[in-house]
Coordinates of C-alpha atoms in Angstrom, one line a residue:
M141 CA 31.9 21.8 -30.1
K142 CA 30.9 24.7 -28.0
E143 CA 30.6 23.9 -24.4
D144 CA 26.9 24.6 -24.3
D145 CA 26.0 22.5 -27.4
I146 CA 26.6 19.3 -25.4
F147 CA 23.1 19.8 -23.8
K148 CA 21.3 20.2 -27.1
R149 CA 19.0 17.4 -28.1
A150 CA 20.3 17.4 -31.6
T151 CA 23.9 16.8 -30.3
L152 CA 22.7 13.9 -27.9
V153 CA 20.5 12.2 -30.6
K154 CA 23.4 12.3 -33.1
Q155 CA 25.5 10.4 -30.5
V156 CA 22.9 7.7 -30.5
E157 CA 22.8 7.7 -34.4
E158 CA 26.5 7.4 -34.6
N159 CA 27.1 4.9 -31.9
S160 CA 25.2 1.6 -31.8
N161 CA 27.6 -0.1 -29.4
W162 CA 27.8 1.0 -25.7
D163 CA 29.4 -0.4 -22.6
V164 CA 26.4 0.4 -20.4
I165 CA 22.8 1.4 -21.2
V166 CA 20.8 2.6 -18.3
I167 CA 17.0 2.5 -18.5
G168 CA 15.3 5.1 -16.3
G169 CA 16.2 8.7 -15.5
G170 CA 15.2 9.1 -11.9
A171 CA 17.6 9.5 -9.0
T172 CA 18.8 5.9 -9.3
G173 CA 19.3 5.7 -13.1
L174 CA 21.1 9.1 -13.2
G175 CA 23.3 8.1 -10.4
V176 CA 24.2 4.9 -12.2
A177 CA 25.0 6.8 -15.4
L178 CA 27.3 9.2 -13.6
D179 CA 29.1 6.4 -11.8
S180 CA 29.5 4.5 -15.0
V181 CA 30.8 7.3 -17.1
T182 CA 33.2 8.6 -14.4
R183 CA 34.8 5.1 -14.4
G184 CA 35.4 5.5 -18.1
F185 CA 32.6 3.4 -19.5
N186 CA 30.8 4.4 -22.7
T187 CA 27.4 5.2 -21.2
L188 CA 23.9 5.8 -22.5
L189 CA 20.8 6.7 -20.3
L190 CA 17.3 6.6 -21.7
E191 CA 14.3 8.1 -19.9
Q192 CA 10.8 7.6 -21.3
V193 CA 9.4 11.0 -20.2
D194 CA 11.7 13.4 -18.3
F195 CA 14.4 13.2 -15.6
A196 CA 12.7 12.7 -12.2
K197 CA 9.3 12.7 -13.8
G198 CA 8.1 10.0 -11.3
T199 CA 9.0 9.3 -7.7
S200 CA 12.2 11.3 -7.8
S201 CA 10.5 14.8 -8.1
R202 CA 7.9 14.0 -5.4
S203 CA 9.9 13.4 -2.3
T204 CA 9.6 15.1 1.1
K205 CA 12.7 17.2 0.0
L206 CA 14.8 15.7 2.7
L207 CA 18.3 14.1 2.7
H208 CA 18.2 12.2 5.9
G209 CA 19.5 9.2 7.7
G210 CA 16.0 8.3 8.6
V211 CA 15.1 8.8 12.2
R212 CA 12.3 6.2 11.7
Y213 CA 14.8 3.5 10.6
L214 CA 16.8 4.2 13.8
A215 CA 13.6 3.4 15.7
Q216 CA 13.3 0.1 13.8
G217 CA 16.9 -0.7 14.7
N218 CA 18.1 -0.5 11.1
I219 CA 21.5 1.0 12.1
D220 CA 23.4 0.1 9.0
L221 CA 20.9 1.9 6.7
V222 CA 21.0 5.0 8.9
K223 CA 24.7 5.0 9.0
E224 CA 25.1 4.6 5.2
A225 CA 22.4 7.4 4.6
L226 CA 24.1 9.8 7.1
H227 CA 27.4 9.3 5.4
E228 CA 25.9 9.9 1.9
R229 CA 24.0 13.0 3.2
G230 CA 27.4 14.5 4.2
L231 CA 28.9 13.8 0.7
L232 CA 25.9 15.5 -0.9
L233 CA 26.3 18.6 1.1
K234 CA 29.9 18.7 -0.2
N235 CA 29.2 17.8 -3.8
A236 CA 25.9 19.6 -4.5
S237 CA 26.3 22.5 -2.0
H238 CA 24.0 24.8 -4.1
L239 CA 21.0 22.6 -3.7
V240 CA 21.5 20.9 -0.3
S241 CA 21.3 22.8 3.0
N242 CA 21.4 22.1 6.6
Q243 CA 17.9 22.1 8.1
S244 CA 17.0 22.3 11.8
F245 CA 14.1 20.1 12.9
I246 CA 12.1 20.3 16.1
I247 CA 10.3 17.3 17.6
P248 CA 7.7 18.7 20.0
N249 CA 7.4 16.5 23.1
Y250 CA 4.1 16.1 24.9
T251 CA 5.1 13.6 27.5
W252 CA 8.3 13.3 29.7
W253 CA 8.8 9.8 28.2
D254 CA 9.1 11.4 24.8
V255 CA 11.5 14.0 26.0
L256 CA 13.8 11.2 27.3
K257 CA 13.3 8.9 24.3
Y258 CA 14.1 11.5 21.6
T259 CA 16.9 13.2 23.5
I260 CA 18.7 9.8 23.7
G261 CA 17.7 8.5 20.3
L262 CA 18.9 11.6 18.6
K263 CA 22.3 11.4 20.4
V264 CA 22.7 8.0 18.7
Y265 CA 21.8 9.7 15.4
D266 CA 24.5 12.3 16.0
F267 CA 27.0 9.6 16.9
L268 CA 26.3 7.6 13.7
A269 CA 26.8 10.7 11.5
G270 CA 30.4 11.0 12.9
K271 CA 32.6 13.6 11.0
L272 CA 29.8 14.3 8.6
S273 CA 27.4 15.5 11.2
F274 CA 25.2 18.5 10.4
G275 CA 25.1 19.6 14.0
K276 CA 24.5 18.3 17.5
S277 CA 21.0 17.6 18.7
I278 CA 19.8 19.4 21.9
R279 CA 16.8 19.4 24.1
I280 CA 15.0 22.8 24.4
S281 CA 12.6 24.1 26.9
K282 CA 8.8 24.5 26.4
Q283 CA 9.4 28.3 26.2
D284 CA 12.1 27.9 23.5
T285 CA 9.9 25.5 21.5
L286 CA 7.0 27.9 21.5
S287 CA 9.1 30.8 20.5
R288 CA 10.7 28.9 17.6
L289 CA 7.5 27.3 16.5
S290 CA 4.9 30.1 17.0
T291 CA 2.0 28.0 15.5
I292 CA 2.5 24.9 17.6
K293 CA -0.1 23.9 20.2
N294 CA 0.8 24.6 23.7
G295 CA -1.5 22.1 25.5
K296 CA 0.6 19.5 27.3
L297 CA 3.8 20.5 25.6
K298 CA 6.9 19.6 27.7
G299 CA 9.6 21.0 25.4
G300 CA 11.3 19.9 22.2
V301 CA 14.4 18.2 20.8
V302 CA 16.3 19.9 18.0
Y303 CA 18.2 17.9 15.5
Y304 CA 19.8 18.6 12.0
D305 CA 19.3 16.9 8.7
G306 CA 19.5 17.8 5.0
Q307 CA 17.0 19.6 2.8
F308 CA 17.2 19.9 -0.9
D309 CA 15.4 20.3 -4.3
D310 CA 14.9 16.8 -5.7
A311 CA 14.1 17.5 -9.4
R312 CA 16.8 20.3 -9.6
L313 CA 19.4 17.8 -8.4
A314 CA 18.3 15.2 -11.0
V315 CA 18.7 17.7 -13.8
N316 CA 22.1 18.8 -12.4
I317 CA 23.2 15.1 -12.2
A318 CA 22.1 14.6 -15.8
Q319 CA 24.2 17.6 -16.8
T320 CA 27.2 16.3 -14.9
A321 CA 27.0 12.9 -16.6
I322 CA 26.9 14.6 -20.0
E323 CA 29.9 16.8 -19.1
Y324 CA 31.9 13.6 -18.3
G325 CA 30.9 12.2 -21.7
A326 CA 27.7 10.2 -21.2
T327 CA 24.8 10.5 -23.6
V328 CA 21.7 11.2 -21.5
L329 CA 18.3 11.5 -23.2
N330 CA 14.8 12.2 -21.9
H331 CA 11.6 11.5 -24.0
F332 CA 13.3 8.3 -25.3
K333 CA 11.4 5.1 -24.5
V334 CA 12.8 1.6 -24.4
N335 CA 10.2 -0.8 -26.0
Q336 CA 12.2 -4.0 -26.3
L337 CA 15.2 -5.9 -24.9
L338 CA 17.6 -7.6 -27.4
K339 CA 19.2 -10.9 -26.6
S340 CA 22.1 -12.9 -28.0
N341 CA 21.7 -16.5 -29.2
D342 CA 22.5 -17.8 -25.7
G343 CA 19.8 -15.7 -24.1
V344 CA 22.0 -12.9 -22.7
V345 CA 20.6 -9.4 -22.9
S346 CA 22.6 -7.5 -25.4
G347 CA 20.8 -4.3 -26.2
V348 CA 17.6 -2.4 -26.5
V349 CA 15.2 -1.1 -29.1
A350 CA 14.3 2.5 -28.2
E351 CA 12.1 5.2 -29.6
D352 CA 12.7 8.9 -29.7
T353 CA 9.1 10.0 -28.7
E354 CA 9.6 13.4 -30.3
T355 CA 10.3 12.1 -33.8
N356 CA 8.9 8.5 -33.4
L357 CA 12.2 7.2 -34.9
T358 CA 13.4 3.8 -33.5
Y359 CA 17.0 2.9 -32.7
T360 CA 18.6 -0.5 -32.2
L361 CA 21.4 -0.2 -29.6
N362 CA 23.8 -2.8 -28.4
A363 CA 25.5 -2.9 -25.0
K364 CA 27.6 -5.1 -22.8
V365 CA 25.4 -4.3 -19.9
I366 CA 21.7 -3.2 -19.6
I367 CA 20.7 -1.7 -16.2
N368 CA 17.0 -1.5 -15.2
A369 CA 16.6 1.5 -12.9
T370 CA 13.0 2.3 -13.6
G371 CA 11.5 2.5 -10.1
V372 CA 7.8 1.6 -10.1
F373 CA 8.1 0.4 -13.7
T374 CA 10.8 -2.2 -12.8
D375 CA 8.4 -5.1 -13.4
E376 CA 7.6 -3.9 -16.9
I377 CA 11.2 -4.2 -17.9
L378 CA 11.6 -7.6 -16.1
K379 CA 8.6 -8.8 -18.1
M380 CA 10.2 -7.6 -21.4
D381 CA 13.1 -9.8 -20.3
N382 CA 11.0 -12.7 -19.2
S383 CA 7.2 -12.8 -19.7
E384 CA 6.8 -15.2 -16.8
A385 CA 8.7 -12.9 -14.3
K386 CA 7.0 -12.4 -11.0
N387 CA 6.3 -8.9 -9.8
I388 CA 9.0 -7.8 -7.4
V389 CA 7.8 -4.2 -6.8
R390 CA 4.7 -3.1 -4.9
P391 CA 3.9 0.6 -5.3
S392 CA 3.3 2.5 -2.1
Q393 CA 1.9 6.0 -2.5
G394 CA 2.9 9.0 -0.4
I395 CA 1.2 12.4 -0.8
H396 CA 2.3 15.9 0.2
L397 CA 0.4 19.1 0.7
V398 CA 2.0 22.5 0.1
L399 CA 0.9 25.3 2.4
D400 CA 1.7 29.0 2.8
Q401 CA 4.7 29.9 5.0
S402 CA 2.3 31.4 7.6
F403 CA 1.4 27.9 8.9
L404 CA 5.1 27.4 9.9
P405 CA 6.9 30.8 10.1
G406 CA 10.5 30.7 11.1
N407 CA 13.3 28.6 9.9
D408 CA 12.7 25.3 11.7
A409 CA 11.1 22.2 10.3
V410 CA 8.8 20.0 12.5
M411 CA 8.9 16.2 12.8
I412 CA 5.8 14.7 14.3
P413 CA 7.2 11.3 15.4
K414 CA 4.1 9.3 15.8
T415 CA 0.9 9.7 13.8
N416 CA -2.1 7.4 14.5
D417 CA -1.0 5.1 11.7
G418 CA 2.5 4.8 13.3
R419 CA 4.3 6.9 10.7
V420 CA 6.2 10.2 11.0
L421 CA 4.9 13.4 9.5
F422 CA 7.1 16.2 8.5
L423 CA 6.4 20.0 8.0
V424 CA 9.4 21.3 6.1
P425 CA 10.1 24.9 4.9
W426 CA 10.8 24.7 1.2
H427 CA 11.1 27.6 -1.4
N428 CA 9.2 29.9 1.0
K429 CA 6.3 27.5 1.4
V430 CA 5.7 24.5 3.7
V431 CA 5.7 20.9 2.5
V432 CA 3.6 18.6 4.7
G433 CA 3.8 14.8 4.4
T434 CA 3.7 12.0 3.9
T435 CA 1.3 9.0 3.8
D436 CA 1.9 5.4 3.0
T437 CA -0.8 3.7 1.0
L438 CA -0.2 0.4 -0.7
L439 CA -1.5 0.4 -4.2
D440 CA -2.1 -2.5 -6.7
S441 CA -1.2 -0.4 -9.8
H442 CA 1.0 2.5 -10.7
S443 CA 0.9 5.4 -13.2
L444 CA 3.1 8.3 -14.2
E445 CA 0.6 10.7 -12.6
P446 CA -0.6 9.1 -9.3
K447 CA -3.6 10.8 -7.7
A448 CA -3.9 11.6 -4.0
L449 CA -6.8 9.7 -2.4
D450 CA -9.3 11.7 -0.4
K451 CA -8.5 9.6 2.7
E452 CA -4.8 10.6 2.5
V453 CA -5.6 14.3 2.2
D454 CA -8.0 14.1 5.2
F455 CA -5.4 12.2 7.2
I456 CA -2.7 14.8 6.7
I457 CA -5.0 17.7 7.4
A458 CA -6.4 16.1 10.5
T459 CA -2.9 15.1 11.8
V460 CA -1.5 18.6 11.2
N461 CA -4.5 20.2 12.9
N462 CA -3.8 18.1 16.1
Y463 CA -0.5 20.1 16.4
L464 CA -1.0 23.6 14.9
T465 CA -3.0 26.4 16.4
K466 CA -3.6 27.8 12.8
K467 CA -6.2 25.5 11.3
V468 CA -5.5 24.0 7.9
T469 CA -8.5 23.6 5.5
K470 CA -8.6 22.2 2.0
A471 CA -8.8 25.8 0.7
D472 CA -5.4 26.5 2.1
V473 CA -3.6 23.8 0.0
L474 CA -1.5 25.5 -2.7
S475 CA -0.5 22.3 -4.4
I476 CA -0.9 18.6 -3.7
F477 CA 1.5 16.0 -5.2
A478 CA 1.5 12.2 -5.0
G479 CA 4.5 10.0 -5.5
L480 CA 5.0 6.2 -5.6
R481 CA 7.7 4.4 -3.7
P482 CA 8.9 1.2 -5.5
L483 CA 8.9 -1.0 -2.4
A484 CA 10.0 -4.6 -2.6
A485 CA 6.8 -6.7 -2.9
P486 CA 6.3 -8.4 0.5
K487 CA 6.5 -12.2 0.2
D488 CA 3.8 -12.9 2.7
K489 CA 1.2 -10.5 1.3
S490 CA 1.9 -8.3 4.3
E491 CA 0.2 -4.9 4.1
K492 CA 2.6 -3.1 6.5
T493 CA 4.5 -0.8 4.3
K494 CA 6.4 0.9 7.0
E495 CA 8.1 -2.4 7.8
I496 CA 9.1 -3.2 4.2
S497 CA 12.9 -2.6 3.9
R498 CA 13.9 0.8 2.4
S499 CA 17.4 -0.5 1.6
H500 CA 18.2 -1.2 -2.0
K501 CA 18.4 -4.5 -3.8
I502 CA 20.4 -5.5 -6.9
I503 CA 19.0 -8.4 -8.9
V504 CA 20.8 -10.2 -11.7
S505 CA 18.4 -12.1 -14.0
K506 CA 19.2 -15.3 -15.8
S507 CA 19.7 -13.1 -18.9
E508 CA 22.3 -11.0 -17.0
L509 CA 19.9 -8.0 -17.0
I510 CA 20.8 -6.0 -13.9
T511 CA 18.0 -4.5 -11.9
I512 CA 18.5 -2.0 -9.0
T513 CA 15.4 -1.3 -6.9
G514 CA 14.5 0.2 -3.5
G515 CA 16.6 2.8 -1.7
K516 CA 16.0 6.6 -1.5
W517 CA 17.3 9.9 -2.8
T518 CA 19.8 10.2 0.1
T519 CA 21.6 7.0 -0.9
Y520 CA 21.4 7.4 -4.7
R521 CA 25.2 7.6 -5.1
R522 CA 25.9 4.5 -3.0
M523 CA 23.2 2.6 -4.9
A524 CA 24.9 3.5 -8.2
Q525 CA 28.3 2.5 -6.8
D526 CA 26.9 -0.9 -5.7
T527 CA 25.2 -1.4 -9.0
I528 CA 28.3 -0.8 -11.2
N529 CA 30.4 -2.9 -8.7
K530 CA 28.0 -5.8 -9.1
T531 CA 28.3 -5.5 -12.9
I532 CA 32.1 -5.7 -12.6
A533 CA 31.8 -8.6 -10.1
I534 CA 29.9 -10.7 -12.6
G535 CA 32.5 -10.0 -15.2
K536 CA 30.5 -7.7 -17.5
L537 CA 32.9 -4.7 -17.2
K538 CA 36.6 -4.2 -16.5
N539 CA 37.5 -3.5 -12.9
V540 CA 37.7 0.3 -12.4
A541 CA 37.3 1.9 -9.0
C542 CA 34.3 4.2 -8.2
K543 CA 35.0 7.9 -8.4
T544 CA 31.8 9.6 -7.4
K545 CA 32.7 10.3 -3.8
N546 CA 34.6 13.3 -5.1
V547 CA 32.6 14.2 -8.2
I548 CA 31.2 17.8 -7.9
I549 CA 27.7 18.1 -9.3
H550 CA 27.0 20.7 -12.0
G551 CA 26.2 24.1 -10.4
A552 CA 27.9 23.4 -7.1
I553 CA 29.6 26.5 -5.5
A554 CA 31.0 26.8 -2.0
S555 CA 29.4 30.0 -0.9
N556 CA 25.8 30.4 -2.1
D557 CA 23.6 33.3 -0.9
K558 CA 20.2 31.6 -0.4
S559 CA 18.3 34.9 0.1
Q560 CA 17.0 35.0 -3.5
H561 CA 15.5 32.2 -5.5
L562 CA 18.2 31.9 -8.2
Y563 CA 20.5 30.3 -5.7
I564 CA 19.3 26.9 -6.9
Y565 CA 21.3 27.4 -10.1
G566 CA 24.5 27.8 -8.2
S567 CA 27.3 28.7 -10.6
D568 CA 24.8 29.1 -13.5
Q569 CA 23.1 32.1 -11.7
E570 CA 25.4 34.6 -13.4
R571 CA 24.6 33.3 -16.9
I572 CA 20.8 33.6 -16.2
Q573 CA 21.4 37.2 -15.1
N574 CA 23.3 37.7 -18.4
L575 CA 20.3 36.6 -20.4
I576 CA 18.3 39.3 -18.6
A577 CA 21.0 41.9 -19.1
N578 CA 20.9 41.2 -22.8
K579 CA 17.1 41.1 -23.1
P580 CA 15.5 42.9 -20.2
E581 CA 12.0 41.6 -20.7
L582 CA 13.3 38.1 -19.7
G583 CA 13.5 39.6 -16.2
E584 CA 9.7 39.7 -16.0
T585 CA 8.3 37.1 -13.5
L586 CA 6.0 34.5 -14.8
H587 CA 3.3 35.2 -12.2
F588 CA 3.0 37.6 -9.4
R589 CA 2.7 34.8 -6.8
L590 CA 5.8 33.0 -8.2
P591 CA 9.4 34.1 -8.1
Y592 CA 10.4 32.6 -11.4
T593 CA 11.4 34.7 -14.4
K594 CA 11.1 34.2 -18.2
A595 CA 14.9 33.9 -18.4
E596 CA 14.6 30.7 -16.4
V597 CA 12.3 29.3 -19.0
I598 CA 14.7 30.1 -21.8
W599 CA 17.6 28.6 -19.7
A600 CA 15.7 25.4 -19.0
I601 CA 15.1 24.9 -22.8
R602 CA 18.5 25.8 -24.0
Y603 CA 20.7 24.2 -21.3
E604 CA 18.6 21.9 -19.1
M605 CA 17.0 19.7 -21.8
A606 CA 13.4 20.8 -21.0
R607 CA 11.2 19.8 -24.0
T608 CA 7.7 20.3 -22.8
V609 CA 5.7 22.8 -20.7
E610 CA 5.6 20.2 -18.0
D611 CA 9.3 19.7 -18.0
V612 CA 9.7 23.5 -17.5
L613 CA 7.0 24.2 -14.9
A614 CA 7.1 21.0 -12.9
R615 CA 10.8 20.2 -12.7
R616 CA 13.1 23.0 -14.0
V617 CA 11.2 25.6 -12.0
R618 CA 9.0 24.1 -9.3
A619 CA 5.9 26.2 -10.0
L620 CA 3.5 23.2 -10.2
F621 CA 4.6 22.0 -6.8
L622 CA 4.5 25.4 -5.1
D623 CA 1.3 26.9 -6.4
A624 CA -0.8 24.9 -8.9
R625 CA -3.4 27.5 -9.5
A626 CA -0.9 30.2 -10.4
T627 CA 0.8 27.6 -12.7
L628 CA -2.5 27.0 -14.6
E629 CA -2.6 30.7 -15.4
I630 CA 0.8 30.8 -17.0
I631 CA 0.6 27.6 -19.2
P632 CA -0.2 29.5 -22.5
M633 CA 2.7 32.0 -22.0
V634 CA 5.2 29.3 -21.4
A635 CA 3.9 27.1 -24.3
K636 CA 4.4 30.1 -26.6
M637 CA 8.0 30.6 -25.4
L638 CA 8.8 26.9 -25.8
A639 CA 7.3 26.7 -29.3
A640 CA 9.3 29.7 -30.4
E641 CA 12.6 28.3 -28.9
L642 CA 12.0 24.8 -30.3
E643 CA 10.6 26.1 -33.7
K644 CA 7.3 24.2 -33.2
D645 CA 4.0 25.2 -34.9
A646 CA 0.7 26.4 -33.4
A647 CA -0.8 22.9 -33.3
W648 CA 2.1 21.6 -31.2
E649 CA 1.7 24.6 -28.8
Q650 CA -2.1 23.9 -28.4
Q651 CA -1.3 20.3 -27.7
Q652 CA 1.2 21.3 -25.0
I653 CA -1.3 23.6 -23.4
S654 CA -4.0 20.9 -23.3
D655 CA -1.7 18.1 -22.1
F656 CA -0.2 20.1 -19.2
T657 CA -3.5 21.7 -18.2
K658 CA -4.9 18.2 -17.5
I659 CA -1.9 17.3 -15.4
A660 CA -1.8 20.6 -13.4
N661 CA -5.5 20.3 -12.5
Q662 CA -4.7 17.3 -10.5
Y663 CA -2.4 19.3 -8.2
V664 CA -5.3 21.6 -7.2
L665 CA -7.3 20.4 -4.3

């Protein structure tokens, strides 16, 4: 088989048709599920991952774009979680160097007590990072703070503290992890929905019934182990296993606003350590824009496309305007996106989300279904390691050591010039440029306000398993997250390219346009 054919849907579906017995079936293609599939296959287990929509469709594409130890958890005294996350952050910089970069953050201090508190607190953060530190934190003067953050309010500013953390592109990392798992021999499929769990006579989960949502064909697949890594959909799978199961996840919504770079020129991110609801707010440079977030709103229900609430938007704009001299209005928002965190449901009906643990939990049901929940992008690899270790510990798989500390993610290259936007493809950049060399019109940009080219759309379809306009414009290129209005204008063009590549008819193309237009409109404020 040609090296590139391994990413073709026909190849992957054929593997499912020809193999009804697996060691491990992972349900869910977000950060956690993809991590588990990669961990499993690199230990030599025959691994299948099924994702109902697209990789990172839910929570995993809607983060604050940070790989961090969590300064906030430090304040809560959760030292172990911080230490684990800082270690994992260092591994990610090494293993996915094309997507992860070192980002400087400035905490503006408006009281002398803050100066003292954050100077000391961040020295502890540095210490916990050990050898995998991204750089030492330092206190800077008022003058330096103002020269580095030209739009920050002067007022009672006393100075700032600079510290270093990781910044990345979440959905791109998800796609690259999926590719890596396939390169190691896993079968990884998006647009493939698990509708039922199968059980043996003694009540042990032994497989799944899954549907290819493109062809509506159903497959019965057996496995030694079924792993539920479905994030906010965790409870649905637990109820498939046992209709009496109690809900263990409570979704908490976080929204982000995307603004033009002029609101935060320069290279530094800003961390506002204490908003009036006791959270932290970040302003992070990302793909030549600024991502601002996030909120924490407990919800009673969840959906694939959560909607930002008016009160959340108002809260972020009001908070940012307390700190910036350049006023943010709703008209300035280029895109707005909401994500759901799958928090462990509090036992005592507590509504304080910021106190609910962010560490992950692995649950083994009576049926031996394994569920992994909680955690965050930074610790995805460690969560996967713990999950497969647990599976081995309960005797479901043979004992093989974890390999992922040294597994390089698809695309990673040591030196990566980040001055042009193709850097996110790492070692694949050259091949995208070859597409353009062979067919110069693929070098045209999709929209004058976006950096992306037609070649990237073709690349996403051929080699990155993109199957819909949404897969392309939301997660392969990040157009929807950077400028929702510009994205609305290019939907018909991308639908046409997709239909041509996938050999679909005009009716399919129209359906794609209407489906994605509905979604994209929710990203416009």
